[in-house]
Short mmCIF file of C-alpha atoms and ligand atoms in Angstrom, two decimals:
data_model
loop_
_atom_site.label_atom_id
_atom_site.label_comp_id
_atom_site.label_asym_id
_atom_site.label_seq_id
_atom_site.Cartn_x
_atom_site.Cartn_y
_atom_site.Cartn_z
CA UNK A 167 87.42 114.48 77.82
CA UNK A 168 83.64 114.57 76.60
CA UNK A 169 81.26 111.78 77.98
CA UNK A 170 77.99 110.96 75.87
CA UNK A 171 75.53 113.61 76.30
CA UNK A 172 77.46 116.10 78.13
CA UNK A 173 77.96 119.46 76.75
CA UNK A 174 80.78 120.18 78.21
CA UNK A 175 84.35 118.37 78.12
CA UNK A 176 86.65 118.65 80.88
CA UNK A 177 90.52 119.39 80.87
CA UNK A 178 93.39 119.37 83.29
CA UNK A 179 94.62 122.95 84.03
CA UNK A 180 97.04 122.91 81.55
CA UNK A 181 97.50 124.25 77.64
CA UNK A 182 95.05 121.29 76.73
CA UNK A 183 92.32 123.79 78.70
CA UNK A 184 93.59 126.95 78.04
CA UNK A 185 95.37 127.34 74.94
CA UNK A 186 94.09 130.13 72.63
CA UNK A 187 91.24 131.08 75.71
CA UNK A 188 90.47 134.96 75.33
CA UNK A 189 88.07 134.93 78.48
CA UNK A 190 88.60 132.85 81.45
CA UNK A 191 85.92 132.73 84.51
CA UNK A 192 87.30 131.40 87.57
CA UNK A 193 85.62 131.28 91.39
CA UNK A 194 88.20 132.91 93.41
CA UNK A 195 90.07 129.73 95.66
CA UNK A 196 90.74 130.30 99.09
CA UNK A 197 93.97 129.08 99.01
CA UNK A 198 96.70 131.34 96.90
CA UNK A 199 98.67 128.56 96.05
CA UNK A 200 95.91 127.20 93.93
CA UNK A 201 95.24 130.94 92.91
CA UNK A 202 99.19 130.93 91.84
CA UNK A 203 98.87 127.75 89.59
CA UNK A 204 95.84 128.72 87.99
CA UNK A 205 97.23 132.41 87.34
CA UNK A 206 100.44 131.23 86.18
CA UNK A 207 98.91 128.66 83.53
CA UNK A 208 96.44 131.15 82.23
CA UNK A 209 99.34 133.65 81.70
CA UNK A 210 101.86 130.85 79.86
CA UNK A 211 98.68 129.22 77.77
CA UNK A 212 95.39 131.77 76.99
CA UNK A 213 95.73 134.04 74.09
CA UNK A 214 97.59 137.15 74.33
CA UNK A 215 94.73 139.17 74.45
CA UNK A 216 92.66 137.03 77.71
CA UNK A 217 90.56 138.80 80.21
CA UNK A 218 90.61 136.46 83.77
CA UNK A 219 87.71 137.25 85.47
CA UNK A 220 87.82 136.21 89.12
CA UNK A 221 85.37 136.45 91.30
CA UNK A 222 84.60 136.09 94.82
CA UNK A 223 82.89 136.82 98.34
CA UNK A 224 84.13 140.12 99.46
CA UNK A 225 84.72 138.75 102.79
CA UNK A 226 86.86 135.91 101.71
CA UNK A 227 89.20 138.12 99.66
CA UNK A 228 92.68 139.50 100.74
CA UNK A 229 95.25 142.21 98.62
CA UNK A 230 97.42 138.97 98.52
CA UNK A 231 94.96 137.76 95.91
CA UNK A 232 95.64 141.26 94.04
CA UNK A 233 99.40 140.41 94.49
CA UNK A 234 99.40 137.14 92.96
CA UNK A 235 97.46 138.59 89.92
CA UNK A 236 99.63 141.02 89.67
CA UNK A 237 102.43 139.13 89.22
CA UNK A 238 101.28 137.35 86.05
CA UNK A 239 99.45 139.82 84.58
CA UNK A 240 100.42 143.67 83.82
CA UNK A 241 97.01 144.91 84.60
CA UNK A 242 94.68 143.90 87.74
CA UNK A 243 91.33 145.67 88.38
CA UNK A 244 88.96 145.55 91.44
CA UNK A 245 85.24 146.04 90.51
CA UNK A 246 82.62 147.63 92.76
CA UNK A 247 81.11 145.20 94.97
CA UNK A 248 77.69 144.01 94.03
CA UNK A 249 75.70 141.74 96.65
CA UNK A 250 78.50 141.07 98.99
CA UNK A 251 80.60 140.26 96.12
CA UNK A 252 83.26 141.47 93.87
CA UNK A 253 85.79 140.73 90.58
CA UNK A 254 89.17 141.04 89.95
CA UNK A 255 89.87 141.60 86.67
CA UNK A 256 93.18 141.00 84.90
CA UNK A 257 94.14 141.73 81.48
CA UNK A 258 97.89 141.31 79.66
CA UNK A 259 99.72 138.28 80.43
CA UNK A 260 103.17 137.54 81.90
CA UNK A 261 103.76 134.42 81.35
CA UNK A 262 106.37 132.90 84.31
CA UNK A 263 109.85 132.15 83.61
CA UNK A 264 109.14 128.67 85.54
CA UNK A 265 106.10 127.47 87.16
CA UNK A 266 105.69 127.66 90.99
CA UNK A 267 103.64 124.41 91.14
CA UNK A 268 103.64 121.14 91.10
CA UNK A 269 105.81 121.11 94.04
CA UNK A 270 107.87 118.01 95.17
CA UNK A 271 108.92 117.53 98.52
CA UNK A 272 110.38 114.55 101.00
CA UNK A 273 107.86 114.25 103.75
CA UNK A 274 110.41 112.21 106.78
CA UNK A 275 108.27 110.64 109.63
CA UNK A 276 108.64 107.84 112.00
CA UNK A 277 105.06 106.74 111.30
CA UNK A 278 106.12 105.85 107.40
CA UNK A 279 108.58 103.31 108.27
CA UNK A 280 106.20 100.71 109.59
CA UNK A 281 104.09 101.19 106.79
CA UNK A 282 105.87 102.03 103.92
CA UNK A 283 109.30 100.42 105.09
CA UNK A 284 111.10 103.97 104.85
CA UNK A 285 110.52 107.11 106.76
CA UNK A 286 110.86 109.52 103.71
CA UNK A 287 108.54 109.39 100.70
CA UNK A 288 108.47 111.90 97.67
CA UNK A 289 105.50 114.11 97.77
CA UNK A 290 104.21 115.59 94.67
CA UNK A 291 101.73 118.72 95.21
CA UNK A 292 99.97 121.11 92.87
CA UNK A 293 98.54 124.51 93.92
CA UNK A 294 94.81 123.09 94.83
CA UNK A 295 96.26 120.11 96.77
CA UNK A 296 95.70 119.12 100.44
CA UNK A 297 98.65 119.89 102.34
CA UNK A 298 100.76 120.51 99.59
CA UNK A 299 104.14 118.49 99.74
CA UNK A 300 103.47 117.94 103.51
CA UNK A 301 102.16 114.63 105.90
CA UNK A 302 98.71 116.69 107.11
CA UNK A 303 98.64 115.62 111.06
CA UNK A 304 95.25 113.75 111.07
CA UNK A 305 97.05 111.62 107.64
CA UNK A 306 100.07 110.71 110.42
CA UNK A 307 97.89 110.31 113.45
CA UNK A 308 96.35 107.38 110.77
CA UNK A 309 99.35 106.60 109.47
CA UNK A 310 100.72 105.32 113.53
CA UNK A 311 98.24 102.80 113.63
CA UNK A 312 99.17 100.95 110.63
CA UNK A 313 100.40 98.26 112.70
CA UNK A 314 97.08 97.65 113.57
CA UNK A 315 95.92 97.41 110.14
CA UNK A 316 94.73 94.24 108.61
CA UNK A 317 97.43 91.74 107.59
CA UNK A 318 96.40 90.90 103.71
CA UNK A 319 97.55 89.26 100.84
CA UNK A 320 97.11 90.98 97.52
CA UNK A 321 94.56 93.09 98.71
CA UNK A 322 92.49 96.07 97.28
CA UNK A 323 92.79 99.06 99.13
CA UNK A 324 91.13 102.30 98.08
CA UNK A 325 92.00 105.89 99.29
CA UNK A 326 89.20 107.91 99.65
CA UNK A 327 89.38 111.60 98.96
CA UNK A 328 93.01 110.89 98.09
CA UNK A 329 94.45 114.43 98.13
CA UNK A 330 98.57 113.89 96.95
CA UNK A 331 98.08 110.28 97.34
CA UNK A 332 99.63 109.66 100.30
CA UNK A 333 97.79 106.83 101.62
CA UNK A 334 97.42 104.97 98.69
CA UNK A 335 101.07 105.23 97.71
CA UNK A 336 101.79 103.51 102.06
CA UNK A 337 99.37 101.19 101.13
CA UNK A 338 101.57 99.82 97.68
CA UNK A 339 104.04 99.83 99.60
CA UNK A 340 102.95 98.05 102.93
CA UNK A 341 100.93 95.36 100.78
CA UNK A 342 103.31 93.95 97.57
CA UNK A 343 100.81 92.75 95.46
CA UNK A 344 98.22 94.99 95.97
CA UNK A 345 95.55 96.53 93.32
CA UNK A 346 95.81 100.00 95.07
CA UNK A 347 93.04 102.45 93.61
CA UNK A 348 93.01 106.47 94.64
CA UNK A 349 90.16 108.65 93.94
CA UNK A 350 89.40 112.47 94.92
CA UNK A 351 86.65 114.92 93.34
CA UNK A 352 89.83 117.45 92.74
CA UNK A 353 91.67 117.29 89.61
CA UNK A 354 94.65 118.92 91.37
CA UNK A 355 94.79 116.23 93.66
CA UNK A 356 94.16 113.66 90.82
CA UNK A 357 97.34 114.66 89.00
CA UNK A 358 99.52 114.83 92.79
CA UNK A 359 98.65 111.85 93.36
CA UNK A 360 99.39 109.65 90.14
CA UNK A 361 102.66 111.84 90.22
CA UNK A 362 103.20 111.07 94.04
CA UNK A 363 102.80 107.39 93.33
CA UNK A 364 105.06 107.27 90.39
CA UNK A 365 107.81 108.86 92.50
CA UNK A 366 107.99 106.26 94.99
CA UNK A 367 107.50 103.44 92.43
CA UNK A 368 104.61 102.30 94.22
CA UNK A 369 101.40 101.26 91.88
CA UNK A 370 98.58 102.90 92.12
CA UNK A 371 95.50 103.54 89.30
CA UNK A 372 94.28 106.74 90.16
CA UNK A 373 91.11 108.17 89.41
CA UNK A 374 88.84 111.19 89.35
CA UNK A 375 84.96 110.84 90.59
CA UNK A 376 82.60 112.18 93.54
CA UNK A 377 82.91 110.47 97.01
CA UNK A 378 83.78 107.07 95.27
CA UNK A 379 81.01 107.08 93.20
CA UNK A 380 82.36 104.91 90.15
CA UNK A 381 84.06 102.10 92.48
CA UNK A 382 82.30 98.88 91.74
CA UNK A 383 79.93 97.40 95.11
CA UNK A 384 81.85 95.16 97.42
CA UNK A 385 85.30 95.28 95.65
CA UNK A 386 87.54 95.91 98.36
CA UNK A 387 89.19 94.36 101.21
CA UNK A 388 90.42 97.70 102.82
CA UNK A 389 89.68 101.23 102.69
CA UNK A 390 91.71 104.41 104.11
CA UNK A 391 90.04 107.56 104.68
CA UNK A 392 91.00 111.44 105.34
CA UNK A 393 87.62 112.68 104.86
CA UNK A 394 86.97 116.41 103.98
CA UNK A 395 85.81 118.53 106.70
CA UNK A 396 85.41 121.41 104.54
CA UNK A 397 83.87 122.41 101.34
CA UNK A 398 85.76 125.44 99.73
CA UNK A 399 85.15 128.51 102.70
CA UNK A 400 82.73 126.44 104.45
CA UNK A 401 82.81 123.71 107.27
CA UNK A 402 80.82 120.76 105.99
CA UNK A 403 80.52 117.35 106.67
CA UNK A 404 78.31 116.08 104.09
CA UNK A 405 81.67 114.82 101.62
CA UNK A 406 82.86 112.24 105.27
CA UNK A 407 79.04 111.30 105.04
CA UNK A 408 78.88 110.12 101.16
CA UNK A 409 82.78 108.52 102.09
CA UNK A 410 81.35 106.75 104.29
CA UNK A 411 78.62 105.25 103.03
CA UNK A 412 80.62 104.52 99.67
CA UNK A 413 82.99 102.53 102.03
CA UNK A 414 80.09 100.62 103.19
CA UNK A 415 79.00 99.66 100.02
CA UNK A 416 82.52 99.27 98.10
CA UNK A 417 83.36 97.04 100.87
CA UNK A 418 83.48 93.22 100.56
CA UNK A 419 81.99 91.32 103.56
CA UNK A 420 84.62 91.31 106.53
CA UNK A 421 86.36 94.16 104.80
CA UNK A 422 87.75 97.09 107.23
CA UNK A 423 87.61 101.02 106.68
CA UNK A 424 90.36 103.18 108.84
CA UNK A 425 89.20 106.33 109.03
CA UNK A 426 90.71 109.26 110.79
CA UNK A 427 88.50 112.55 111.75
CA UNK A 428 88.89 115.52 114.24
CA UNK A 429 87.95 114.14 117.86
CA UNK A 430 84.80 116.47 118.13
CA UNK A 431 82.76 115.17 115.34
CA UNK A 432 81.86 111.86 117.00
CA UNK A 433 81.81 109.95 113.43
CA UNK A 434 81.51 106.86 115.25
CA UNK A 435 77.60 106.30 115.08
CA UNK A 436 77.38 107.54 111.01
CA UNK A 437 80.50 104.88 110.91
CA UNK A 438 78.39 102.05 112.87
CA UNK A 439 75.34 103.15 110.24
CA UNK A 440 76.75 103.46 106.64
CA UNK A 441 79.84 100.51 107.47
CA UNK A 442 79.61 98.66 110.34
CA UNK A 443 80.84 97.92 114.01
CA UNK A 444 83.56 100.65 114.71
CA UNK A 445 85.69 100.52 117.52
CA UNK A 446 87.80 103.63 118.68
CA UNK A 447 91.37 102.65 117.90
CA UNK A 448 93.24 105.96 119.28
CA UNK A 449 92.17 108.85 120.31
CA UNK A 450 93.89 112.12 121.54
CA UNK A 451 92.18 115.77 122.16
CA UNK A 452 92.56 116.43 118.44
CA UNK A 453 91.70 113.24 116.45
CA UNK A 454 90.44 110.04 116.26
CA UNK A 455 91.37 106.96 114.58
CA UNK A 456 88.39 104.18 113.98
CA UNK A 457 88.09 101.20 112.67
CA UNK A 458 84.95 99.68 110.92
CA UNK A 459 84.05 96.20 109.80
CA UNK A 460 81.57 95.58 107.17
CA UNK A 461 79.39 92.75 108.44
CA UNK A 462 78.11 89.89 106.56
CA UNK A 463 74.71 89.92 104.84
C1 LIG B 283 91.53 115.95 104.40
S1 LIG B 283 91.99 115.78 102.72
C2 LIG B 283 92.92 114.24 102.79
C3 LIG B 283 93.89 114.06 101.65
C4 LIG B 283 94.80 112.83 101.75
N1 LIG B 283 94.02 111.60 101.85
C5 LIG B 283 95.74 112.94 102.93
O1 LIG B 283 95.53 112.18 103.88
O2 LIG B 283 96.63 113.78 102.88
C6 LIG B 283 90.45 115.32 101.97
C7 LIG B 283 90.45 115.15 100.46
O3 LIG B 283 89.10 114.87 100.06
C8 LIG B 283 88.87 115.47 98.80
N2 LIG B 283 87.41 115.65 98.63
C9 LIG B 283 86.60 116.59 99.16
N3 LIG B 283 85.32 116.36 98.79
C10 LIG B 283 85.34 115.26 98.00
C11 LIG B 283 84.33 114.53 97.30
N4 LIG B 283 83.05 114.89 97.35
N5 LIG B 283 84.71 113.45 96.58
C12 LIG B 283 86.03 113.08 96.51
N6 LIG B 283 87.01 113.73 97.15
C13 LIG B 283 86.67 114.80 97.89
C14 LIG B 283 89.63 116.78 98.85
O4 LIG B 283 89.91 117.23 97.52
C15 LIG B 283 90.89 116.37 99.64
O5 LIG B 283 91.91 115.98 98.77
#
């Protein structure tokens, strides 16, 4: 999809992306599952003839990368490092007899039931998605307060950085009636999520953006958050930051965010800042679970 004045239009890994491609550039992912999708589409969909060239930090690449190359393509290369870095090159496709990802899973936990009125949901995860088709620890931690959140009628609840859409597809479910909207930067975790949602029949519009960026000012009556605590190798806090301020301001007045963040980054006073008054609601060694009001004008 083009927008007006961009140069560029932007695909879903997929044939729509690839198809006919006789060089493809790709940032080497930390994570081989996402390396395995990507390979494994390039293989089925670029020309016959493609050249991947992946490329990466020396110190942030394993043989296990070579591996998964290898078992797409018939040739795999290492160049010569150059400024800490090298390529992998890989030439002569094998396209997969099936594709490894998306991968669907039932996640079973006690904490869904209250929530979601069943303890097993149908997870949907491709190769780039958080957690894959798994309930991440800090996303259950949240998940056993939900008695505490807000008792609504025909709310709108937004999941920031929505990963496989977990939250969003609990919140359907725990409020009938709901306008439910997802969002997350990835477009991995874009397609989980619509795909998670539509296997447990709950409704949720699903979208693609940066932090939130494109959800309308004061629009919602609750917000869930799993915020990012990395940013591909590195540890960064700057994507919880812009969450959090787009919950402030996506927020309508009286509206709560529930937030849930590993217990040694002491999000409370950015919370207090960029949303409101934030009370603690449970805490252990390894997380935290908040609470934040958005105050009236
Ligand atoms: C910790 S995961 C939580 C995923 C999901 N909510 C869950 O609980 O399983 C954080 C998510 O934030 C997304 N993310 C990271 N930076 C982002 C940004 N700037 N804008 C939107 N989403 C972002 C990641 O792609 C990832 O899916």
């Amino acid at each position: 999809m083009a927008s007006a004045g961009d140069p560029f239009t932007h695909h879903a890994l997929g044939p729509g992306l690839l198809a006919g491609a006789r060089v493809v550039l790709l940032q080497l992912p930390k994570s081989l599952a996402e390396l395995t999708e990507i390979a494994e589409q390039v293989a089925a969909h670029a020309a016959d003839d493609v050249t991947l060239l992946a490329g990466g930090r020396v110190k942030h690449m394993t043989l296990a990368m070579n591996d998964v190359l290898a078992s797409c393509f018939t040739l795999v290369q290492a160049s010569r490092a150059r400024q800490k870095s090298r390529l992998l090159v890989a030439r002569g496709p094998r396209p997969p007899a099936a594709f490894s990802y998306p991968v669907t899973g039932e996640v079973s936990a006690p904490e869904l039931a209250g929530p979601a009125g069943r303890e097993t949901l149908t997870v949907v995860g491709h190769g780039a998605a958080f957690a894959g088709a798994t309930l991440d620890v800090g996303t259950r931690f949240l998940l056993a307060q939900s008695a505490r959140w807000p008792a609504l009628t025909d709310p709108a609840v937004v999941d920031l950085g929505c990963g496989t859409g977990i939250l969003a597809t609990v919140a359907a479910l725990r409020y009938p009636g709901a306008r439910v909207v997802a969002t997350d930067r990835s477009a991995a975790a874009v397609a989980s999520a619509a795909a998670t949602a539509a296997a447990n029949g709950a409704d949720v519009v699903v979208l693609r953006d940066d932090a939130g960026s494109t959800l309308p000012d004061a629009s919602a009556d609750l917000v869930l958050c799993n915020p990012p605590f990395h940013d591909r190798t590195a540890l960064s806090t700057d994507a919880a930051h812009l969450m959090f301020a787009t919950a402030g301001r996506v927020l309508r007045e009286g509206g709560e965010l529930w937030t849930v963040f590993n217990t040694p980054l002491r999000y409370r006073p950015a919370l207090e800042r960029l949303v409101g008054p934030t009370e603690h609601v449970a805490q252990n060694p390894k997380f935290t679970v908040t609470r934040s009001i958005r105050p009236s004008e």
